[in-house]
């Protein structure tokens, strides 16, 4: 009889042919009770939160359904937001173009060819007003995927909320604001690591007083995974980065039980359903232990709350309608793994930003999962599965080994400076691509089950004239503002940054007086320099 070939997860964990109770980790019983029990006996809503952060999870309310959207001008993106809200989206998720992400106004020479392409162009408070026209910020939760200039976009958002007469204590949302993964995997950084970490802790401090419901950071594994990491590396590097942010905040004298409640995470959902579910469960448990070890005593400061996006790198330009099935599997993994919010990718995103039809189908995928599939009816429905519990433990053990290596280097910042994370990700990406090219890893429609003819599908195109429109807006803005006051406010920002003071109040005052994103970013370039 032929011996069956071995099977592995994408992280290289061997999968047994069958799992039994002998494979399930044991936990100590509660005081006064009998023999140790399988880990699935743990309750959701209690430390270490393996089974979820809420006792009733989605029985109380479903996860927040977001759609990541932003393209062209603020006017065009505003139309898409109103459409998505009308279709049942519960929260907005803003994509910004590359010039906005790296601190250049749309009329800067470096912005040419990129304005409005991968997200919306935001140069000033006026653009932010247009982006959210007809949307009350008190009534919507907004996530903004922005890092190096996250503090400026938060200032725009805060200034707009004040103009709307909103109570800042009620404003909720998230800025990604995770600069460490930019150095490790993505590349949209501006300043060197140390001043970047200073800006992030300034945001932690300011929000704890002025914007208490705002999630000050979304520590992102998503882009680490998109760069080619495994599931194990995704959570190991992400949680290690999280530790670095917490330690920086503690060094600044902030209270872990206060800022810890406003930390959130952002993970990727790929196609290996059970590995992804186990990854989310393991990450939750690991973060609870990490925060406890760092001094947290409030259970809410130990909870790993996370947003999930389905895997952009898993989408194929070949037979793009197959991506609907991929996104459905990834949706199941995120929900079965206990996510707090979810964005589902459009089937056409291997070729362009999603069309309105693709965005609608992606949202409907979430809604069908929530209201028709039954997966939201009970808490952590895969708990107690011999396979899932064993896989959760194996992922945790392998991720801990990686974190220990990073700790031995002095933490995430030295590990990134030494190229450790980048090298690990590159090796995993190379190995994955090798398996695809040899056929060891099957990608339907790409290296197997190809179609003779591809059916063309409509794609969203962004016109190059957007840069001209944005440049005209900037000319009009600069002609009507008080230039002397702007110069004075930018000098004040320079002084505060040079003296190590919290820069957030100065940034908010600057944007309220029509200083642009590029001018604020350039002011800090003068103080901090640029990371090369």
Tab-separated table of C-alpha atoms in Angstrom, residues 67-71 74-86 92 353-360 460:
chain	number	residue	atom	x	y	z
A	67	UNK	CA	-15.343	48.401	2.653
A	68	UNK	CA	-11.923	49.874	1.931
A	69	UNK	CA	-12.559	52.659	-0.564
A	70	UNK	CA	-10.930	55.795	-1.832
A	71	UNK	CA	-9.839	56.836	-5.290
A	74	UNK	CA	-12.523	63.557	-2.505
A	75	UNK	CA	-15.712	64.262	-4.500
A	76	UNK	CA	-15.628	60.868	-6.244
A	77	UNK	CA	-14.758	58.988	-3.057
A	78	UNK	CA	-17.585	60.739	-1.205
A	79	UNK	CA	-20.061	59.354	-3.766
A	80	UNK	CA	-18.720	55.820	-3.175
A	81	UNK	CA	-19.025	56.249	0.608
A	82	UNK	CA	-22.651	57.320	0.364
A	83	UNK	CA	-23.336	54.341	-1.911
A	84	UNK	CA	-21.664	51.874	0.474
A	85	UNK	CA	-23.516	53.300	3.485
A	86	UNK	CA	-26.790	52.903	1.582
A	92	UNK	CA	-15.932	53.478	6.418
A	353	UNK	CA	-9.391	49.402	-7.729
A	354	UNK	CA	-12.809	47.721	-7.344
A	355	UNK	CA	-15.721	48.751	-9.508
A	356	UNK	CA	-19.013	49.533	-7.791
A	357	UNK	CA	-20.352	46.093	-8.770
A	358	UNK	CA	-17.307	44.279	-7.367
A	359	UNK	CA	-17.508	46.262	-4.101
A	360	UNK	CA	-21.202	45.385	-3.777
A	460	UNK	CA	-12.023	51.074	-12.805
